[in-house]
Amino acid sequence: MKKIIGMFAIAVFAVACKKEDIQQNQNEYKGEILVNFDLKAGSSPLALRAAGDTVNYDYNTSNNQAFNVSNFGFYVSAFTLSGPNGESYTQEMKATAESAKGYYKVEASNPSSSFINLDNIPEGSYDQVSFTIGVGEEGVQSGASGGVLDPANGAWFWNWNAGYIAMKVEGSAADSPQEFVDQGNGSSIPAKRMEFHVGGWKDVEGSMFVNNLKTLTLDFGSPILIGEKYAPEAHVVVDVLPFFNASNNDFTTSYSVHSPMAGAPFAATFQSMFVMDHVHQ
């Protein structure tokens, strides 16, 4: 009899503990962090010039080739956070005809797009953030998607095989051999034009299709707290200069990139372009 009572007490205690654990999990506070992408060229904020401007060249490559930028931007997705004690967070990603959750298009022409808020994060200590530059398989294969993935809303979509453009760098380069082209109907290609559209989400052997998606992991420098009393802001510098310097680009021969294969050397520079600068706790 004592044995039965003891077993009953153990069972009651186990159920109570399990119920308490569930309640604690349900009551666990969820926090947030703001990721701010600071767009720069070297140590200076990135300046945009009018498309076709061949008078004002703001920057020089390591090959001493002058250029300016009229358009710069990139897709970022698949945010995750990790902590020193096993903390983890993965942002939900879902592309539907109405929206594209977890996908963002950062554009220099739209300053507010540089601020990305990650929420519903389990309270804890975190020391790393990871994200992907580009749009992966789920976003491409989901069919007609809404939000920033909707071509009707200006999404940078090539086709089903090439997927989305991951990064755009456009402007003028003094050494570009591009001549003025009148395309009719009021459309033209300016002289000295340079356009670099880098994308691609899968490798297809023997073709122009390659996987240029890059997942970057950046350290916060020291662990940060996210929770009820803490909503930090992380500043990630995105420097356009390594795009050309790290690829050793020469505008006299390379000034127009519009395919995954041609964009591969530039996708390889993404890691050097994105740097964790500092975090406001």
PDB file of C-alpha atoms in Angstrom:
ATOM      1  CA  MET A   1       0.000   0.000   0.000  1.00  0.00           C
ATOM      2  CA  LYS A   2       2.806   2.396   0.927  1.00  0.00           C
ATOM      3  CA  LYS A   3       4.424   1.556  -2.394  1.00  0.00           C
ATOM      4  CA  ILE A   4       1.245   2.518  -4.300  1.00  0.00           C
ATOM      5  CA  ILE A   5       0.891   5.780  -2.370  1.00  0.00           C
ATOM      6  CA  GLY A   6       4.528   6.604  -3.046  1.00  0.00           C
ATOM      7  CA  MET A   7       4.141   5.968  -6.755  1.00  0.00           C
ATOM      8  CA  PHE A   8       0.979   8.118  -6.804  1.00  0.00           C
ATOM      9  CA  ALA A   9       2.837  10.963  -5.085  1.00  0.00           C
ATOM     10  CA  ILE A  10       5.663  10.751  -7.602  1.00  0.00           C
ATOM     11  CA  ALA A  11       3.196  10.829 -10.488  1.00  0.00           C
ATOM     12  CA  VAL A  12       1.377  13.855  -9.045  1.00  0.00           C
ATOM     13  CA  PHE A  13       4.714  15.632  -8.511  1.00  0.00           C
ATOM     14  CA  ALA A  14       5.820  14.871 -12.092  1.00  0.00           C
ATOM     15  CA  VAL A  15       2.555  16.189 -13.550  1.00  0.00           C
ATOM     16  CA  ALA A  16       2.811  19.320 -11.405  1.00  0.00           C
ATOM     17  CA  CYS A  17       6.391  19.927 -12.544  1.00  0.00           C
ATOM     18  CA  LYS A  18       5.453  19.401 -16.178  1.00  0.00           C
ATOM     19  CA  LYS A  19       2.542  21.822 -15.825  1.00  0.00           C
ATOM     20  CA  GLU A  20       4.826  24.366 -14.175  1.00  0.00           C
ATOM     21  CA  ASP A  21       7.412  24.006 -16.955  1.00  0.00           C
ATOM     22  CA  ILE A  22       4.731  24.542 -19.617  1.00  0.00           C
ATOM     23  CA  GLN A  23       3.443  27.594 -17.770  1.00  0.00           C
ATOM     24  CA  GLN A  24       6.961  29.017 -17.501  1.00  0.00           C
ATOM     25  CA  ASN A  25       7.521  28.495 -21.233  1.00  0.00           C
ATOM     26  CA  GLN A  26       4.201  30.165 -22.017  1.00  0.00           C
ATOM     27  CA  ASN A  27       5.112  33.119 -19.817  1.00  0.00           C
ATOM     28  CA  GLU A  28       8.643  33.438 -21.176  1.00  0.00           C
ATOM     29  CA  TYR A  29       9.193  37.021 -22.277  1.00  0.00           C
ATOM     30  CA  LYS A  30       9.849  37.679 -25.948  1.00  0.00           C
ATOM     31  CA  GLY A  31      12.152  40.549 -26.894  1.00  0.00           C
ATOM     32  CA  GLU A  32      13.331  42.334 -30.016  1.00  0.00           C
ATOM     33  CA  ILE A  33      16.407  43.766 -31.704  1.00  0.00           C
ATOM     34  CA  LEU A  34      16.714  46.427 -34.381  1.00  0.00           C
ATOM     35  CA  VAL A  35      19.275  45.717 -37.116  1.00  0.00           C
ATOM     36  CA  ASN A  36      20.423  48.912 -38.807  1.00  0.00           C
ATOM     37  CA  PHE A  37      22.312  48.532 -42.089  1.00  0.00           C
ATOM     38  CA  ASP A  38      24.569  51.598 -42.447  1.00  0.00           C
ATOM     39  CA  LEU A  39      25.260  52.013 -46.168  1.00  0.00           C
ATOM     40  CA  LYS A  40      28.712  53.464 -46.788  1.00  0.00           C
ATOM     41  CA  ALA A  41      31.558  53.875 -49.246  1.00  0.00           C
ATOM     42  CA  GLY A  42      34.665  53.518 -47.137  1.00  0.00           C
ATOM     43  CA  SER A  43      34.207  55.644 -44.031  1.00  0.00           C
ATOM     44  CA  SER A  44      31.636  57.995 -45.608  1.00  0.00           C
ATOM     45  CA  PRO A  45      27.865  57.562 -45.927  1.00  0.00           C
ATOM     46  CA  LEU A  46      26.975  56.318 -49.400  1.00  0.00           C
ATOM     47  CA  ALA A  47      25.980  59.214 -51.686  1.00  0.00           C
ATOM     48  CA  LEU A  48      23.646  58.685 -54.629  1.00  0.00           C
ATOM     49  CA  ARG A  49      24.012  60.579 -57.899  1.00  0.00           C
ATOM     50  CA  ALA A  50      21.480  60.921 -60.700  1.00  0.00           C
ATOM     51  CA  ALA A  51      21.606  58.083 -63.209  1.00  0.00           C
ATOM     52  CA  GLY A  52      23.862  59.088 -66.111  1.00  0.00           C
ATOM     53  CA  ASP A  53      25.883  61.646 -64.123  1.00  0.00           C
ATOM     54  CA  THR A  54      29.354  61.671 -65.703  1.00  0.00           C
ATOM     55  CA  VAL A  55      30.544  64.852 -64.007  1.00  0.00           C
ATOM     56  CA  ASN A  56      30.570  63.923 -60.326  1.00  0.00           C
ATOM     57  CA  TYR A  57      32.659  60.861 -59.526  1.00  0.00           C
ATOM     58  CA  ASP A  58      32.655  60.398 -55.746  1.00  0.00           C
ATOM     59  CA  TYR A  59      34.759  57.279 -55.309  1.00  0.00           C
ATOM     60  CA  ASN A  60      37.841  55.490 -56.558  1.00  0.00           C
ATOM     61  CA  THR A  61      38.558  51.778 -56.638  1.00  0.00           C
ATOM     62  CA  SER A  62      41.863  50.299 -55.487  1.00  0.00           C
ATOM     63  CA  ASN A  63      42.773  50.329 -59.203  1.00  0.00           C
ATOM     64  CA  ASN A  64      42.276  54.113 -59.122  1.00  0.00           C
ATOM     65  CA  GLN A  65      39.189  54.008 -61.312  1.00  0.00           C
ATOM     66  CA  ALA A  66      36.619  56.713 -60.571  1.00  0.00           C
ATOM     67  CA  PHE A  67      32.913  55.922 -60.249  1.00  0.00           C
ATOM     68  CA  ASN A  68      29.681  57.073 -58.683  1.00  0.00           C
ATOM     69  CA  VAL A  69      26.582  55.238 -57.502  1.00  0.00           C
ATOM     70  CA  SER A  70      23.008  55.954 -58.574  1.00  0.00           C
ATOM     71  CA  ASN A  71      21.403  52.801 -57.185  1.00  0.00           C
ATOM     72  CA  PHE A  72      22.475  50.347 -54.493  1.00  0.00           C
ATOM     73  CA  GLY A  73      20.543  47.707 -52.635  1.00  0.00           C
ATOM     74  CA  PHE A  74      20.214  44.071 -51.648  1.00  0.00           C
ATOM     75  CA  TYR A  75      17.814  41.411 -50.424  1.00  0.00           C
ATOM     76  CA  VAL A  76      18.407  40.033 -46.935  1.00  0.00           C
ATOM     77  CA  SER A  77      16.573  37.084 -45.385  1.00  0.00           C
ATOM     78  CA  ALA A  78      16.818  34.103 -43.020  1.00  0.00           C
ATOM     79  CA  PHE A  79      17.806  35.940 -39.837  1.00  0.00           C
ATOM     80  CA  THR A  80      19.007  33.826 -36.915  1.00  0.00           C
ATOM     81  CA  LEU A  81      20.515  34.660 -33.521  1.00  0.00           C
ATOM     82  CA  SER A  82      22.635  32.436 -31.275  1.00  0.00           C
ATOM     83  CA  GLY A  83      23.957  32.795 -27.757  1.00  0.00           C
ATOM     84  CA  PRO A  84      26.824  31.495 -25.612  1.00  0.00           C
ATOM     85  CA  ASN A  85      24.515  29.383 -23.449  1.00  0.00           C
ATOM     86  CA  GLY A  86      22.591  27.667 -26.200  1.00  0.00           C
ATOM     87  CA  GLU A  87      20.142  30.510 -26.861  1.00  0.00           C
ATOM     88  CA  SER A  88      18.772  30.469 -30.383  1.00  0.00           C
ATOM     89  CA  TYR A  89      16.259  32.275 -32.550  1.00  0.00           C
ATOM     90  CA  THR A  90      15.213  31.716 -36.153  1.00  0.00           C
ATOM     91  CA  GLN A  91      12.927  34.227 -37.780  1.00  0.00           C
ATOM     92  CA  GLU A  92       9.898  32.732 -39.478  1.00  0.00           C
ATOM     93  CA  MET A  93       9.989  32.878 -43.264  1.00  0.00           C
ATOM     94  CA  LYS A  94       6.890  32.484 -45.384  1.00  0.00           C
ATOM     95  CA  ALA A  95       6.193  33.658 -48.921  1.00  0.00           C
ATOM     96  CA  THR A  96       2.555  33.825 -50.011  1.00  0.00           C
ATOM     97  CA  ALA A  97       0.619  35.650 -52.702  1.00  0.00           C
ATOM     98  CA  GLU A  98      -0.162  38.375 -50.151  1.00  0.00           C
ATOM     99  CA  SER A  99       3.142  38.847 -48.335  1.00  0.00           C
ATOM    100  CA  ALA A 100       6.773  37.801 -47.933  1.00  0.00           C
ATOM    101  CA  LYS A 101       7.505  37.361 -44.244  1.00  0.00           C
ATOM    102  CA  GLY A 102      11.196  37.268 -43.317  1.00  0.00           C
ATOM    103  CA  TYR A 103      12.370  38.776 -46.621  1.00  0.00           C
ATOM    104  CA  TYR A 104      13.615  42.370 -46.850  1.00  0.00           C
ATOM    105  CA  LYS A 105      14.811  44.623 -49.660  1.00  0.00           C
ATOM    106  CA  VAL A 106      17.267  47.270 -48.457  1.00  0.00           C
ATOM    107  CA  GLU A 107      17.660  50.192 -50.877  1.00  0.00           C
ATOM    108  CA  ALA A 108      19.848  53.279 -50.575  1.00  0.00           C
ATOM    109  CA  SER A 109      17.053  55.310 -52.177  1.00  0.00           C
ATOM    110  CA  ASN A 110      14.711  54.302 -49.334  1.00  0.00           C
ATOM    111  CA  PRO A 111      16.509  55.015 -46.027  1.00  0.00           C
ATOM    112  CA  SER A 112      13.767  53.481 -43.866  1.00  0.00           C
ATOM    113  CA  SER A 113      14.361  50.104 -45.541  1.00  0.00           C
ATOM    114  CA  SER A 114      17.754  49.908 -43.786  1.00  0.00           C
ATOM    115  CA  PHE A 115      16.062  49.352 -40.405  1.00  0.00           C
ATOM    116  CA  ILE A 116      14.901  45.783 -39.788  1.00  0.00           C
ATOM    117  CA  ASN A 117      13.183  44.852 -36.535  1.00  0.00           C
ATOM    118  CA  LEU A 118      13.397  41.253 -35.358  1.00  0.00           C
ATOM    119  CA  ASP A 119      10.801  40.412 -32.703  1.00  0.00           C
ATOM    120  CA  ASN A 120       9.390  37.481 -30.752  1.00  0.00           C
ATOM    121  CA  ILE A 121      12.922  36.576 -29.632  1.00  0.00           C
ATOM    122  CA  PRO A 122      13.255  34.411 -26.500  1.00  0.00           C
ATOM    123  CA  GLU A 123      14.724  36.388 -23.643  1.00  0.00           C
ATOM    124  CA  GLY A 124      18.426  35.707 -23.178  1.00  0.00           C
ATOM    125  CA  SER A 125      22.005  36.525 -24.075  1.00  0.00           C
ATOM    126  CA  TYR A 126      23.126  36.504 -27.705  1.00  0.00           C
ATOM    127  CA  ASP A 127      26.542  36.960 -29.310  1.00  0.00           C
ATOM    128  CA  GLN A 128      25.972  36.303 -33.032  1.00  0.00           C
ATOM    129  CA  VAL A 129      23.566  37.172 -35.827  1.00  0.00           C
ATOM    130  CA  SER A 130      23.363  35.385 -39.172  1.00  0.00           C
ATOM    131  CA  PHE A 131      21.495  36.310 -42.334  1.00  0.00           C
ATOM    132  CA  THR A 132      21.479  35.484 -46.026  1.00  0.00           C
ATOM    133  CA  ILE A 133      22.096  37.951 -48.835  1.00  0.00           C
ATOM    134  CA  GLY A 134      19.601  36.986 -51.502  1.00  0.00           C
ATOM    135  CA  VAL A 135      16.371  35.016 -51.809  1.00  0.00           C
ATOM    136  CA  GLY A 136      16.572  31.251 -51.404  1.00  0.00           C
ATOM    137  CA  GLU A 137      14.613  28.320 -52.766  1.00  0.00           C
ATOM    138  CA  GLU A 138      11.460  28.819 -50.709  1.00  0.00           C
ATOM    139  CA  GLY A 139      11.062  32.407 -51.906  1.00  0.00           C
ATOM    140  CA  VAL A 140      11.704  31.479 -55.535  1.00  0.00           C
ATOM    141  CA  GLN A 141       9.655  28.278 -55.678  1.00  0.00           C
ATOM    142  CA  SER A 142       6.643  29.569 -53.760  1.00  0.00           C
ATOM    143  CA  GLY A 143       5.110  30.855 -56.986  1.00  0.00           C
ATOM    144  CA  ALA A 144       3.600  34.313 -57.237  1.00  0.00           C
ATOM    145  CA  SER A 145       4.659  36.032 -54.003  1.00  0.00           C
ATOM    146  CA  GLY A 146       3.579  39.329 -52.514  1.00  0.00           C
ATOM    147  CA  GLY A 147       5.392  42.068 -50.632  1.00  0.00           C
ATOM    148  CA  VAL A 148       9.017  42.720 -51.552  1.00  0.00           C
ATOM    149  CA  LEU A 149       9.037  39.560 -53.714  1.00  0.00           C
ATOM    150  CA  ASP A 150       6.222  40.723 -55.988  1.00  0.00           C
ATOM    151  CA  PRO A 151       7.482  41.880 -59.425  1.00  0.00           C
ATOM    152  CA  ALA A 152       4.381  44.069 -59.670  1.00  0.00           C
ATOM    153  CA  ASN A 153       5.733  45.963 -56.649  1.00  0.00           C
ATOM    154  CA  GLY A 154       9.213  46.361 -58.089  1.00  0.00           C
ATOM    155  CA  ALA A 155      10.774  43.090 -56.948  1.00  0.00           C
ATOM    156  CA  TRP A 156      14.105  42.273 -58.595  1.00  0.00           C
ATOM    157  CA  PHE A 157      13.001  39.029 -60.230  1.00  0.00           C
ATOM    158  CA  TRP A 158      14.863  37.554 -63.193  1.00  0.00           C
ATOM    159  CA  ASN A 159      13.114  34.245 -63.913  1.00  0.00           C
ATOM    160  CA  TRP A 160      12.395  30.911 -62.219  1.00  0.00           C
ATOM    161  CA  ASN A 161      15.851  29.484 -62.983  1.00  0.00           C
ATOM    162  CA  ALA A 162      17.908  32.530 -62.039  1.00  0.00           C
ATOM    163  CA  GLY A 163      15.601  33.656 -59.231  1.00  0.00           C
ATOM    164  CA  TYR A 164      16.003  37.088 -57.683  1.00  0.00           C
ATOM    165  CA  ILE A 165      18.807  39.609 -57.980  1.00  0.00           C
ATOM    166  CA  ALA A 166      20.527  39.538 -54.585  1.00  0.00           C
ATOM    167  CA  MET A 167      22.412  42.820 -54.933  1.00  0.00           C
ATOM    168  CA  LYS A 168      22.404  45.773 -57.332  1.00  0.00           C
ATOM    169  CA  VAL A 169      25.169  48.318 -57.832  1.00  0.00           C
ATOM    170  CA  GLU A 170      24.511  50.857 -60.570  1.00  0.00           C
ATOM    171  CA  GLY A 171      26.032  54.178 -61.566  1.00  0.00           C
ATOM    172  CA  SER A 172      28.681  55.650 -63.847  1.00  0.00           C
ATOM    173  CA  ALA A 173      32.368  54.792 -64.186  1.00  0.00           C
ATOM    174  CA  ALA A 174      34.871  57.068 -65.874  1.00  0.00           C
ATOM    175  CA  ASP A 175      36.574  54.082 -67.537  1.00  0.00           C
ATOM    176  CA  SER A 176      33.403  52.335 -68.682  1.00  0.00           C
ATOM    177  CA  PRO A 177      33.384  51.943 -72.466  1.00  0.00           C
ATOM    178  CA  GLN A 178      29.568  51.947 -72.528  1.00  0.00           C
ATOM    179  CA  GLU A 179      28.326  54.287 -75.240  1.00  0.00           C
ATOM    180  CA  PHE A 180      24.994  56.079 -75.249  1.00  0.00           C
ATOM    181  CA  VAL A 181      22.232  53.854 -76.645  1.00  0.00           C
ATOM    182  CA  ASP A 182      18.799  55.136 -77.598  1.00  0.00           C
ATOM    183  CA  GLN A 183      16.434  52.215 -76.983  1.00  0.00           C
ATOM    184  CA  GLY A 184      13.370  54.059 -78.182  1.00  0.00           C
ATOM    185  CA  ASN A 185      10.144  54.982 -76.416  1.00  0.00           C
ATOM    186  CA  GLY A 186      12.065  57.392 -74.208  1.00  0.00           C
ATOM    187  CA  SER A 187      14.394  54.691 -72.891  1.00  0.00           C
ATOM    188  CA  SER A 188      18.163  54.817 -73.175  1.00  0.00           C
ATOM    189  CA  ILE A 189      21.445  53.543 -71.752  1.00  0.00           C
ATOM    190  CA  PRO A 190      23.640  56.460 -70.651  1.00  0.00           C
ATOM    191  CA  ALA A 191      27.262  56.727 -71.674  1.00  0.00           C
ATOM    192  CA  LYS A 192      29.782  55.499 -69.069  1.00  0.00           C
ATOM    193  CA  ARG A 193      27.051  53.376 -67.499  1.00  0.00           C
ATOM    194  CA  MET A 194      27.950  50.552 -65.128  1.00  0.00           C
ATOM    195  CA  GLU A 195      25.410  47.993 -63.871  1.00  0.00           C
ATOM    196  CA  PHE A 196      26.121  45.006 -61.655  1.00  0.00           C
ATOM    197  CA  HIS A 197      23.173  42.717 -60.905  1.00  0.00           C
ATOM    198  CA  VAL A 198      24.297  39.753 -58.795  1.00  0.00           C
ATOM    199  CA  GLY A 199      21.954  36.842 -58.112  1.00  0.00           C
ATOM    200  CA  GLY A 200      21.317  33.143 -58.558  1.00  0.00           C
ATOM    201  CA  TRP A 201      20.034  30.545 -56.093  1.00  0.00           C
ATOM    202  CA  LYS A 202      21.005  27.144 -57.521  1.00  0.00           C
ATOM    203  CA  ASP A 203      23.847  25.404 -59.314  1.00  0.00           C
ATOM    204  CA  VAL A 204      23.042  23.887 -62.700  1.00  0.00           C
ATOM    205  CA  GLU A 205      26.038  22.091 -64.179  1.00  0.00           C
ATOM    206  CA  GLY A 206      27.068  23.272 -67.618  1.00  0.00           C
ATOM    207  CA  SER A 207      24.909  26.391 -67.505  1.00  0.00           C
ATOM    208  CA  MET A 208      25.041  30.058 -66.497  1.00  0.00           C
ATOM    209  CA  PHE A 209      23.076  29.266 -63.335  1.00  0.00           C
ATOM    210  CA  VAL A 210      25.084  29.191 -60.103  1.00  0.00           C
ATOM    211  CA  ASN A 211      24.221  29.583 -56.434  1.00  0.00           C
ATOM    212  CA  ASN A 212      25.347  33.042 -55.316  1.00  0.00           C
ATOM    213  CA  LEU A 213      23.445  33.054 -52.008  1.00  0.00           C
ATOM    214  CA  LYS A 214      25.763  33.964 -49.142  1.00  0.00           C
ATOM    215  CA  THR A 215      24.971  33.381 -45.465  1.00  0.00           C
ATOM    216  CA  LEU A 216      26.987  35.691 -43.239  1.00  0.00           C
ATOM    217  CA  THR A 217      27.588  35.323 -39.501  1.00  0.00           C
ATOM    218  CA  LEU A 218      28.626  38.400 -37.552  1.00  0.00           C
ATOM    219  CA  ASP A 219      29.757  38.571 -33.911  1.00  0.00           C
ATOM    220  CA  PHE A 220      28.327  41.284 -31.685  1.00  0.00           C
ATOM    221  CA  GLY A 221      31.752  41.668 -30.089  1.00  0.00           C
ATOM    222  CA  SER A 222      30.417  40.707 -26.655  1.00  0.00           C
ATOM    223  CA  PRO A 223      27.143  39.095 -25.561  1.00  0.00           C
ATOM    224  CA  ILE A 224      24.081  41.348 -25.628  1.00  0.00           C
ATOM    225  CA  LEU A 225      20.853  40.976 -23.662  1.00  0.00           C
ATOM    226  CA  ILE A 226      17.437  40.765 -25.295  1.00  0.00           C
ATOM    227  CA  GLY A 227      14.343  40.761 -23.127  1.00  0.00           C
ATOM    228  CA  GLU A 228      11.775  42.774 -21.223  1.00  0.00           C
ATOM    229  CA  LYS A 229      14.233  45.519 -20.265  1.00  0.00           C
ATOM    230  CA  TYR A 230      16.569  45.262 -23.256  1.00  0.00           C
ATOM    231  CA  ALA A 231      15.873  46.062 -26.923  1.00  0.00           C
ATOM    232  CA  PRO A 232      19.330  46.559 -28.485  1.00  0.00           C
ATOM    233  CA  GLU A 233      20.168  48.111 -31.837  1.00  0.00           C
ATOM    234  CA  ALA A 234      22.912  46.536 -33.948  1.00  0.00           C
ATOM    235  CA  HIS A 235      24.700  48.676 -36.541  1.00  0.00           C
ATOM    236  CA  VAL A 236      25.991  46.687 -39.521  1.00  0.00           C
ATOM    237  CA  VAL A 237      28.151  48.687 -41.911  1.00  0.00           C
ATOM    238  CA  VAL A 238      27.663  47.784 -45.574  1.00  0.00           C
ATOM    239  CA  ASP A 239      30.609  49.141 -47.548  1.00  0.00           C
ATOM    240  CA  VAL A 240      30.231  49.252 -51.343  1.00  0.00           C
ATOM    241  CA  LEU A 241      33.979  49.647 -52.017  1.00  0.00           C
ATOM    242  CA  PRO A 242      34.959  45.980 -51.390  1.00  0.00           C
ATOM    243  CA  PHE A 243      32.421  45.006 -54.072  1.00  0.00           C
ATOM    244  CA  PHE A 244      34.874  46.355 -56.623  1.00  0.00           C
ATOM    245  CA  ASN A 245      38.159  46.144 -54.720  1.00  0.00           C
ATOM    246  CA  ALA A 246      37.906  42.572 -53.441  1.00  0.00           C
ATOM    247  CA  SER A 247      36.843  41.381 -56.902  1.00  0.00           C
ATOM    248  CA  ASN A 248      39.702  43.371 -58.497  1.00  0.00           C
ATOM    249  CA  ASN A 249      37.197  44.711 -60.998  1.00  0.00           C
ATOM    250  CA  ASP A 250      38.390  46.626 -64.049  1.00  0.00           C
ATOM    251  CA  PHE A 251      35.674  48.867 -65.485  1.00  0.00           C
ATOM    252  CA  THR A 252      37.361  48.906 -68.899  1.00  0.00           C
ATOM    253  CA  THR A 253      36.355  45.273 -69.401  1.00  0.00           C
ATOM    254  CA  SER A 254      33.739  44.631 -66.698  1.00  0.00           C
ATOM    255  CA  TYR A 255      30.958  47.181 -66.459  1.00  0.00           C
ATOM    256  CA  SER A 256      27.735  45.246 -67.143  1.00  0.00           C
ATOM    257  CA  VAL A 257      26.865  42.085 -65.174  1.00  0.00           C
ATOM    258  CA  HIS A 258      23.423  40.520 -65.578  1.00  0.00           C
ATOM    259  CA  SER A 259      23.758  36.777 -65.023  1.00  0.00           C
ATOM    260  CA  PRO A 260      24.475  34.461 -62.056  1.00  0.00           C
ATOM    261  CA  MET A 261      27.708  33.101 -63.541  1.00  0.00           C
ATOM    262  CA  ALA A 262      29.132  36.557 -64.294  1.00  0.00           C
ATOM    263  CA  GLY A 263      28.109  37.733 -60.828  1.00  0.00           C
ATOM    264  CA  ALA A 264      29.897  34.961 -58.902  1.00  0.00           C
ATOM    265  CA  PRO A 265      33.164  36.923 -58.304  1.00  0.00           C
ATOM    266  CA  PHE A 266      31.135  39.783 -56.851  1.00  0.00           C
ATOM    267  CA  ALA A 267      29.008  37.542 -54.636  1.00  0.00           C
ATOM    268  CA  ALA A 268      32.287  36.345 -53.142  1.00  0.00           C
ATOM    269  CA  THR A 269      32.855  39.900 -51.835  1.00  0.00           C
ATOM    270  CA  PHE A 270      29.689  40.010 -49.699  1.00  0.00           C
ATOM    271  CA  GLN A 271      31.529  38.742 -46.613  1.00  0.00           C
ATOM    272  CA  SER A 272      33.968  41.673 -46.740  1.00  0.00           C
ATOM    273  CA  MET A 273      31.203  44.205 -47.387  1.00  0.00           C
ATOM    274  CA  PHE A 274      29.196  43.505 -44.210  1.00  0.00           C
ATOM    275  CA  VAL A 275      30.831  44.335 -40.874  1.00  0.00           C
ATOM    276  CA  MET A 276      29.340  44.519 -37.376  1.00  0.00           C
ATOM    277  CA  ASP A 277      30.280  48.038 -36.275  1.00  0.00           C
ATOM    278  CA  HIS A 278      28.708  48.364 -32.823  1.00  0.00           C
ATOM    279  CA  VAL A 279      25.631  47.577 -30.743  1.00  0.00           C
ATOM    280  CA  HIS A 280      23.561  49.921 -28.569  1.00  0.00           C
ATOM    281  CA  GLN A 281      22.470  47.847 -25.592  1.00  0.00           C
TER     282      GLN A 281
END
